[in-house]
Short mmCIF file of C-alpha atoms and ligand atoms in Angstrom, two decimals:
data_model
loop_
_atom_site.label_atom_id
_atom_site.label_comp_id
_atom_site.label_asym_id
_atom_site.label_seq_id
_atom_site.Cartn_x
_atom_site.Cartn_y
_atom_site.Cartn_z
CA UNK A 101 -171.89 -127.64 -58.45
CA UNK A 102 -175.42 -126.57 -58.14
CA UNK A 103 -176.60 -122.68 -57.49
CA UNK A 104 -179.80 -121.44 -55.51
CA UNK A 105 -180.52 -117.65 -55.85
CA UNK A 106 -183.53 -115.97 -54.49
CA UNK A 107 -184.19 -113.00 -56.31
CA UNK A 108 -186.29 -109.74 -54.98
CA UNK A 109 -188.65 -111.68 -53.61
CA UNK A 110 -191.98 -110.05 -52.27
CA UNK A 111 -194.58 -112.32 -50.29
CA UNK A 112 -197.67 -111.74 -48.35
CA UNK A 113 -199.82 -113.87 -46.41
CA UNK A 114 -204.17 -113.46 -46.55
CA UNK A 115 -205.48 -112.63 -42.94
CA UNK A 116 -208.11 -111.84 -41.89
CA UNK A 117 -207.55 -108.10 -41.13
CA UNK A 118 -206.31 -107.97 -44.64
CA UNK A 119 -202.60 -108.86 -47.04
CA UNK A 120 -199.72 -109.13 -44.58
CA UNK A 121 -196.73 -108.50 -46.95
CA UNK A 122 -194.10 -110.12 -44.82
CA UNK A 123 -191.03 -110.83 -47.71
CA UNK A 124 -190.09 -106.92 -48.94
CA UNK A 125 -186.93 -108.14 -51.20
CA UNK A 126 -185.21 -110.37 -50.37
CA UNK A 127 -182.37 -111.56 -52.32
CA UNK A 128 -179.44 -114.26 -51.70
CA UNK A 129 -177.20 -116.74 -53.27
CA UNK A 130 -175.94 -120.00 -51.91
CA UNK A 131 -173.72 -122.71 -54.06
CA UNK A 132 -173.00 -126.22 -53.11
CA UNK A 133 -171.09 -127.04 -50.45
CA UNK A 134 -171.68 -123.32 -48.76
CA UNK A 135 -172.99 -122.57 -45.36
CA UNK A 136 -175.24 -119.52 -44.95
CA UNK A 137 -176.35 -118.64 -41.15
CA UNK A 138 -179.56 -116.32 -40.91
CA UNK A 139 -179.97 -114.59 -38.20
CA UNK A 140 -182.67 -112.05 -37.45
CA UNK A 141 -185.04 -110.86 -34.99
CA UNK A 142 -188.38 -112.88 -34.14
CA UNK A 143 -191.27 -112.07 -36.87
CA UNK A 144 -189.14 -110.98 -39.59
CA UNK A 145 -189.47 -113.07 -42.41
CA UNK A 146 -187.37 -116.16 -41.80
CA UNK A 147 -189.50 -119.22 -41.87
CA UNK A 148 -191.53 -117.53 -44.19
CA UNK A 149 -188.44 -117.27 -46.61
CA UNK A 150 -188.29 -121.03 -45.84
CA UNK A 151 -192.01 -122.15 -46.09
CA UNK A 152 -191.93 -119.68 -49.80
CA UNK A 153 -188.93 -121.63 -50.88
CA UNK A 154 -190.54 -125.44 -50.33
CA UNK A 155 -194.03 -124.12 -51.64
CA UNK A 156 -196.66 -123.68 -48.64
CA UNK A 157 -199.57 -122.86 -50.13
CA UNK A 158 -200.35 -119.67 -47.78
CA UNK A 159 -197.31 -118.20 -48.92
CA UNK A 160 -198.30 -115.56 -52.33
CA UNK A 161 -195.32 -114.74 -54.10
CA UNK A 162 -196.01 -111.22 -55.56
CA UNK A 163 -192.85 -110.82 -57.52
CA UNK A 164 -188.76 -112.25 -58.02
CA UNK A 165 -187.90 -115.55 -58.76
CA UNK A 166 -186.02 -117.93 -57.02
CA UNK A 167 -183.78 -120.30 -59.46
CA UNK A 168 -182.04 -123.81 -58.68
CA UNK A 169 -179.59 -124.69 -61.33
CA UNK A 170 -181.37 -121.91 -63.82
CA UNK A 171 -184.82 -123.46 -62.93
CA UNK A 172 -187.65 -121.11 -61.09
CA UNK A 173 -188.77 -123.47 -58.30
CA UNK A 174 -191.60 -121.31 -57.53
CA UNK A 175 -193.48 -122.37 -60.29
CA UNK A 176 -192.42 -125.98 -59.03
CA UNK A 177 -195.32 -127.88 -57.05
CA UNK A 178 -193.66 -128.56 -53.12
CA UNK A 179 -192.91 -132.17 -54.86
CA UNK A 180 -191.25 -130.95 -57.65
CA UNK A 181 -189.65 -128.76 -55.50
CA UNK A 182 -188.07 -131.40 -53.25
CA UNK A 183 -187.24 -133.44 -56.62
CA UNK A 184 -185.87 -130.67 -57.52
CA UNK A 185 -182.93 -130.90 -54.39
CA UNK A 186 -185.07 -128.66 -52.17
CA UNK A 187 -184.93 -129.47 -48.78
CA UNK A 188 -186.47 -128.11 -45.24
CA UNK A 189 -186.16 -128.92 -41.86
CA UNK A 190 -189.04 -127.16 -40.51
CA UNK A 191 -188.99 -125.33 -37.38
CA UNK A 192 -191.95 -127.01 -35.94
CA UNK A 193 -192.23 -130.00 -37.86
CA UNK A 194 -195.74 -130.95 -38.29
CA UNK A 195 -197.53 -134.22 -36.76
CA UNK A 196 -198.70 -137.05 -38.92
CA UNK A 197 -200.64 -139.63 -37.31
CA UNK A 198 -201.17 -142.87 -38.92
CA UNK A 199 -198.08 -142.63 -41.28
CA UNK A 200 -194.99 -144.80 -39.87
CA UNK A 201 -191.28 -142.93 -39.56
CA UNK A 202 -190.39 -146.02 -42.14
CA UNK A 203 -192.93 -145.95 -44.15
CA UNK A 204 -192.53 -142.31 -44.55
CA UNK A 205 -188.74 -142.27 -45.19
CA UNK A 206 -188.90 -144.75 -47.89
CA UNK A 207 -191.86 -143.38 -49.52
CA UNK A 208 -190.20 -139.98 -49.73
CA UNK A 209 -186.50 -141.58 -51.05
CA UNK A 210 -188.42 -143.75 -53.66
CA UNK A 211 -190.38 -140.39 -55.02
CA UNK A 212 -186.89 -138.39 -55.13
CA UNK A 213 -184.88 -141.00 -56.45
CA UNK A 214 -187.02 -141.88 -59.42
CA UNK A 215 -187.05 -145.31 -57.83
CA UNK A 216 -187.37 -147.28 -54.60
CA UNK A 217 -184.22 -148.36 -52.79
CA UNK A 218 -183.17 -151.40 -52.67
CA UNK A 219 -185.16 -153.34 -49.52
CA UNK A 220 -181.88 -154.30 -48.03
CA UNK A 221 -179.42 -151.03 -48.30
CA UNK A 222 -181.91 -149.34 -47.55
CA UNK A 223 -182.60 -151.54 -43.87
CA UNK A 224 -178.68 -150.98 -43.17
CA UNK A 225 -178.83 -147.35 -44.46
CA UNK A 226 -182.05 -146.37 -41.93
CA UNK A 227 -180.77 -148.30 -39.12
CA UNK A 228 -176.77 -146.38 -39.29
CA UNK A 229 -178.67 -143.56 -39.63
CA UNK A 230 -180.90 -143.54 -36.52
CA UNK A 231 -177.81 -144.71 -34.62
CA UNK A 232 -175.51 -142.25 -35.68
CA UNK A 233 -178.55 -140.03 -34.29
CA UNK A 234 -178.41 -142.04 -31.29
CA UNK A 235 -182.87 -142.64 -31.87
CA UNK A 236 -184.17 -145.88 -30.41
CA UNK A 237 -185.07 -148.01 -33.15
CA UNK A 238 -188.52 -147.90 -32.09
CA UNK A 239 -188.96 -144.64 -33.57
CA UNK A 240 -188.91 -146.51 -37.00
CA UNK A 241 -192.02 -147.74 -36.40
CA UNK A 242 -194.28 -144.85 -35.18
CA UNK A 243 -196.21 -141.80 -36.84
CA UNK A 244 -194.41 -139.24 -38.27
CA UNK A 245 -193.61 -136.70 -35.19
CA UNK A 246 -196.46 -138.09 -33.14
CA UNK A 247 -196.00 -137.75 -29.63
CA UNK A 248 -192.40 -136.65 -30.03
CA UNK A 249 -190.62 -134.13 -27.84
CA UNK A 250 -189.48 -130.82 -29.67
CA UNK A 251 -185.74 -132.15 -29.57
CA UNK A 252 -186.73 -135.92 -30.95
CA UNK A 253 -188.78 -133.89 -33.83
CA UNK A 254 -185.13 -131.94 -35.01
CA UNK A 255 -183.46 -135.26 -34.87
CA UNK A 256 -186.14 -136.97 -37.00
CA UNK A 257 -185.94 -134.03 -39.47
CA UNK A 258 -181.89 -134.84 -39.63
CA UNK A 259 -182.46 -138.15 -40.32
CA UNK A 260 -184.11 -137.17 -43.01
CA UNK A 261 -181.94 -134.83 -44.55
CA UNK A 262 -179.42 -137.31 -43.96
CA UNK A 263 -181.15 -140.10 -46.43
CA UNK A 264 -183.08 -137.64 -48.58
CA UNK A 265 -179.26 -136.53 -49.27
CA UNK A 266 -180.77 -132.80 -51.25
CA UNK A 267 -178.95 -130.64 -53.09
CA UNK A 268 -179.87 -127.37 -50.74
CA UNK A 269 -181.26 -127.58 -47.17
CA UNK A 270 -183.07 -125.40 -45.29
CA UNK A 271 -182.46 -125.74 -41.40
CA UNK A 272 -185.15 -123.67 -39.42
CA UNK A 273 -183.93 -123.42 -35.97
CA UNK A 274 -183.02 -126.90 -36.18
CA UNK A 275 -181.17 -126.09 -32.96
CA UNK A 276 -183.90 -124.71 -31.00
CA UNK A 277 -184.89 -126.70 -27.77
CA UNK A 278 -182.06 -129.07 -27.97
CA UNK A 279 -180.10 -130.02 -24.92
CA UNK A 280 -176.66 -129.92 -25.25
CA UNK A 281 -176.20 -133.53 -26.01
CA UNK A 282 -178.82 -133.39 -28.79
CA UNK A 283 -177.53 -130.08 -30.02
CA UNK A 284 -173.64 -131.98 -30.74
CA UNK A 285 -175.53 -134.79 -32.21
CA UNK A 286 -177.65 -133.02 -34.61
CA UNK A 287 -175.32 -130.67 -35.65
CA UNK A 288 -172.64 -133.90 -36.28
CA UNK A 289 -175.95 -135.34 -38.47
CA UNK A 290 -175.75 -132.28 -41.06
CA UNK A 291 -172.14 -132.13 -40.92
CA UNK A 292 -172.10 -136.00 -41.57
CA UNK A 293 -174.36 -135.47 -44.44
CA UNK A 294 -172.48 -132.42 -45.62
CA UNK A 295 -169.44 -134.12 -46.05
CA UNK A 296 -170.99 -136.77 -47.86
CA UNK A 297 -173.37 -134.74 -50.38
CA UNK A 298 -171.37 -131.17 -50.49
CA UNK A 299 -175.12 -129.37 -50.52
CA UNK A 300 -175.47 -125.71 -49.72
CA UNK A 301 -176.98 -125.19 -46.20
CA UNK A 302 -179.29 -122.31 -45.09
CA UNK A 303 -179.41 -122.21 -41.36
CA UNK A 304 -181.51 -120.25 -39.72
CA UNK A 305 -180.73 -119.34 -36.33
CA UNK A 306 -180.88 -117.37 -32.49
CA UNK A 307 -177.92 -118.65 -31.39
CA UNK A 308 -173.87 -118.85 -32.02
CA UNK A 309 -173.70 -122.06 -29.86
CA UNK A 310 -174.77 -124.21 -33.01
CA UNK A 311 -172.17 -122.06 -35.30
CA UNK A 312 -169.43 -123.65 -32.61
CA UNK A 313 -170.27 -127.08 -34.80
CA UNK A 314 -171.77 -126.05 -37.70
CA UNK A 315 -169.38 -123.37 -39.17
CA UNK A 316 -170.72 -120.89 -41.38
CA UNK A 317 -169.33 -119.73 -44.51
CA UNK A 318 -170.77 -116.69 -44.31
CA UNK A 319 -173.29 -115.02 -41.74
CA UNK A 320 -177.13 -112.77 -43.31
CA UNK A 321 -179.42 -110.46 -40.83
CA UNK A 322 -182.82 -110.53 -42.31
CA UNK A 323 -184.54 -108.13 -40.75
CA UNK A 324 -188.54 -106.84 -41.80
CA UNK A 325 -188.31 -109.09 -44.87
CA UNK A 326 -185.14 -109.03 -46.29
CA UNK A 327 -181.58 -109.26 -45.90
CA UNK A 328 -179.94 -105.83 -44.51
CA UNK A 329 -176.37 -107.18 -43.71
CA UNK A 330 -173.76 -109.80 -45.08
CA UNK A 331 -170.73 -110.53 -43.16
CA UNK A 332 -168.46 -113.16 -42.10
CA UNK A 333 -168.87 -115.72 -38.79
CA UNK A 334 -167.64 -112.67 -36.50
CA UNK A 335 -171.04 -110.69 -37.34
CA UNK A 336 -172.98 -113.55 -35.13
CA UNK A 337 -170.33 -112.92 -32.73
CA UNK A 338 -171.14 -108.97 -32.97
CA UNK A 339 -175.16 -109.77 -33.29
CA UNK A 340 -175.14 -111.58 -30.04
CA UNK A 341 -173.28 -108.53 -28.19
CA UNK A 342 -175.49 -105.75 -29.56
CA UNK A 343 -178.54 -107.29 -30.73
CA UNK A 344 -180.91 -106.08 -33.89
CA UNK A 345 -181.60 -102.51 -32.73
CA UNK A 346 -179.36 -101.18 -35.26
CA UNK A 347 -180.76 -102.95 -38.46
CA UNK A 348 -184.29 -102.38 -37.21
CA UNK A 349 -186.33 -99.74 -39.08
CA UNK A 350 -186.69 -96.89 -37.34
CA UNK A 351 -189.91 -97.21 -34.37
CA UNK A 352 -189.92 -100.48 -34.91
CA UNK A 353 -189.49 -101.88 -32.00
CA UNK A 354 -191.76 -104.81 -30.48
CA UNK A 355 -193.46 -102.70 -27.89
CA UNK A 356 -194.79 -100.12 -31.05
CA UNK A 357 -197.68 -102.39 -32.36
CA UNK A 358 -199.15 -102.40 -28.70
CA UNK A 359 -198.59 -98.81 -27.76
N1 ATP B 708 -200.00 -117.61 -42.05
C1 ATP B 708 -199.84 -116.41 -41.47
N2 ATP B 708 -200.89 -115.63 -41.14
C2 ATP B 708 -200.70 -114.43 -40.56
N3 ATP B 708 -199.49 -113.91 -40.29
C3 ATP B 708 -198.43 -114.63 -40.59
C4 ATP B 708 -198.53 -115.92 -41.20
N4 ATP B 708 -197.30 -116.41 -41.41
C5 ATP B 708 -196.46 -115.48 -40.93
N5 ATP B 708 -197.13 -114.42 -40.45
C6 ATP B 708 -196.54 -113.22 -39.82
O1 ATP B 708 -195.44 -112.83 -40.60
C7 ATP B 708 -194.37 -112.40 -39.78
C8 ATP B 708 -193.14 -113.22 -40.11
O2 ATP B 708 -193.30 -114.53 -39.58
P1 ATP B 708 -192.15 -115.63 -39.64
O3 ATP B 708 -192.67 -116.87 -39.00
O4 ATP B 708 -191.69 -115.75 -41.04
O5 ATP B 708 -191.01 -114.95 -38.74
P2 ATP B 708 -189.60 -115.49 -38.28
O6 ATP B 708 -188.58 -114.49 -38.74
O7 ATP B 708 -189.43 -116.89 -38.69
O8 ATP B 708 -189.72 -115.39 -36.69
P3 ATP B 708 -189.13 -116.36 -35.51
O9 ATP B 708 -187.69 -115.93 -35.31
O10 ATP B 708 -189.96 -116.00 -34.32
O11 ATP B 708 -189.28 -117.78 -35.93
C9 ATP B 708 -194.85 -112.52 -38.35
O12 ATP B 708 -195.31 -111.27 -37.91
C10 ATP B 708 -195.99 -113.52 -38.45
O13 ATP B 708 -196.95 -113.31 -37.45
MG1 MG B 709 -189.27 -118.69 -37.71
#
């Protein structure tokens, strides 16, 4: 049983007009085997919560801590971090030319494991995998992300969570842009691979059609940098009717920074 709690946390990005201070507290607790939706309105705080949490270097945590199993993994480097049992599925998952899908997998299950797997599981294991995923084998073989459409890119990053097998993972609108198809199939990956490893799951999300297959345990707004309301699965339900207006800070609306 393993515990992740994010504590107060405050975080501001550099820009060039000057500190953005995007994270203003937030604070939440997720044990193995639990599944946390996020929900929130657009440029509050969520991917930055998730990009804070793996260790993006933009990211400057000004104060709180946030503690796996007792451990603060923000003084963790992002390696250490993912060694740790820290795991994100990014919400635009980032291009790398030149670096094979294979090569990649195995390079990042030798590093977590401690040591690399054994040439022919490990075949068998990547090859169930991307069929379970329903990914043409070819995929094995090219660059990381290169050239792949936005719904191929969520697959590839289940495919990873489901070999990388972490202890939490963080799902950035791993639902976004998928056809309906691809939406069953992914969400089948991290319930496949939730079965099998019992992690903790943040899922950060728009929309209550992925909540159909991925039930949460328990449902968060985040709104301007922190969480403002904890509920059960009918608060996505009541969040889809009415919207944010009600946890939004007063004049905040999207229109006020152009008025
Ligand atoms: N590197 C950065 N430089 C400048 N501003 C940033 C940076 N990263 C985030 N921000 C700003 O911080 C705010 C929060 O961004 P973030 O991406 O965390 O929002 P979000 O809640 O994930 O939104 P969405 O639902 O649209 O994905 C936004 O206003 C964004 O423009
Ligand atoms: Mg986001």
């Amino acid at each position: 049983m393993s515990t992740l709690e994010i504590k107060d946390l405050h975080v501001h990005v550099e820009t060039k007009d000057g500190i953005k201070q995007i994270l203003k507290g937030a604070s939440l607790t997720v044990h193995s085997g639990e599944t946390h939706a996020i929900m929130g309105p657009n440029g509050s705080g969520k991917s930055t919560l998730a990009y804070t949490l793996a260790g993006h270097p933009k990211y400057v945590v000004d104060s709180g801590e946030a503690l796996l199993d007792g451990q603060d993994i923000l003084k963790m480097t992002p390696d250490e971090r993912a060694k740790a049992g820290l795991f994100l599925a990014m919400q635009y998952p980032v291009e790398v030319p030149g670096v094979s899908m294979t090569n990649f997998l195995r390079t990042a299950k030798t590093e977590i494991d401690g040591e690399a797997p054994g040439i022919r599981q490990w075949t068998k294991d990547l090859s169930a995998a991307m069929k379970r995923l329903k990914m043409d084998p070819k995929f094995a073989t090219r660059s990381v992300n290169e050239g792949f459409s936005g719904g191929e890119k969520k697959r590839a990053e289940v495919l990873q969570l489901e070999l990388l097998k972490p202890k939490f993972a963080i799902l950035d609108e791993t639902d976004s842009g998928l056809d309906v198809d691809a939406l069953r199939i992914v969400s089948e990956g991290v319930n496949r691979a939730k079965e099998a490893n019992q992690f903790g799951i943040l899922m950060v999300t728009h929309y209550t059609r992925i909540l159909k297959y991925i039930k949460p345990d328990i449902v968060h707004v985040f709104a301007d940098g922190h969480f403002v309301k904890t509920g059960g699965p009918e608060l996505a339900d009541e969040l889809e009717e009415n919207g944010y207006d009600a946890y939004l800070p007063e004049g905040a609306d999207s229109e006020s920074a152009l008025a």
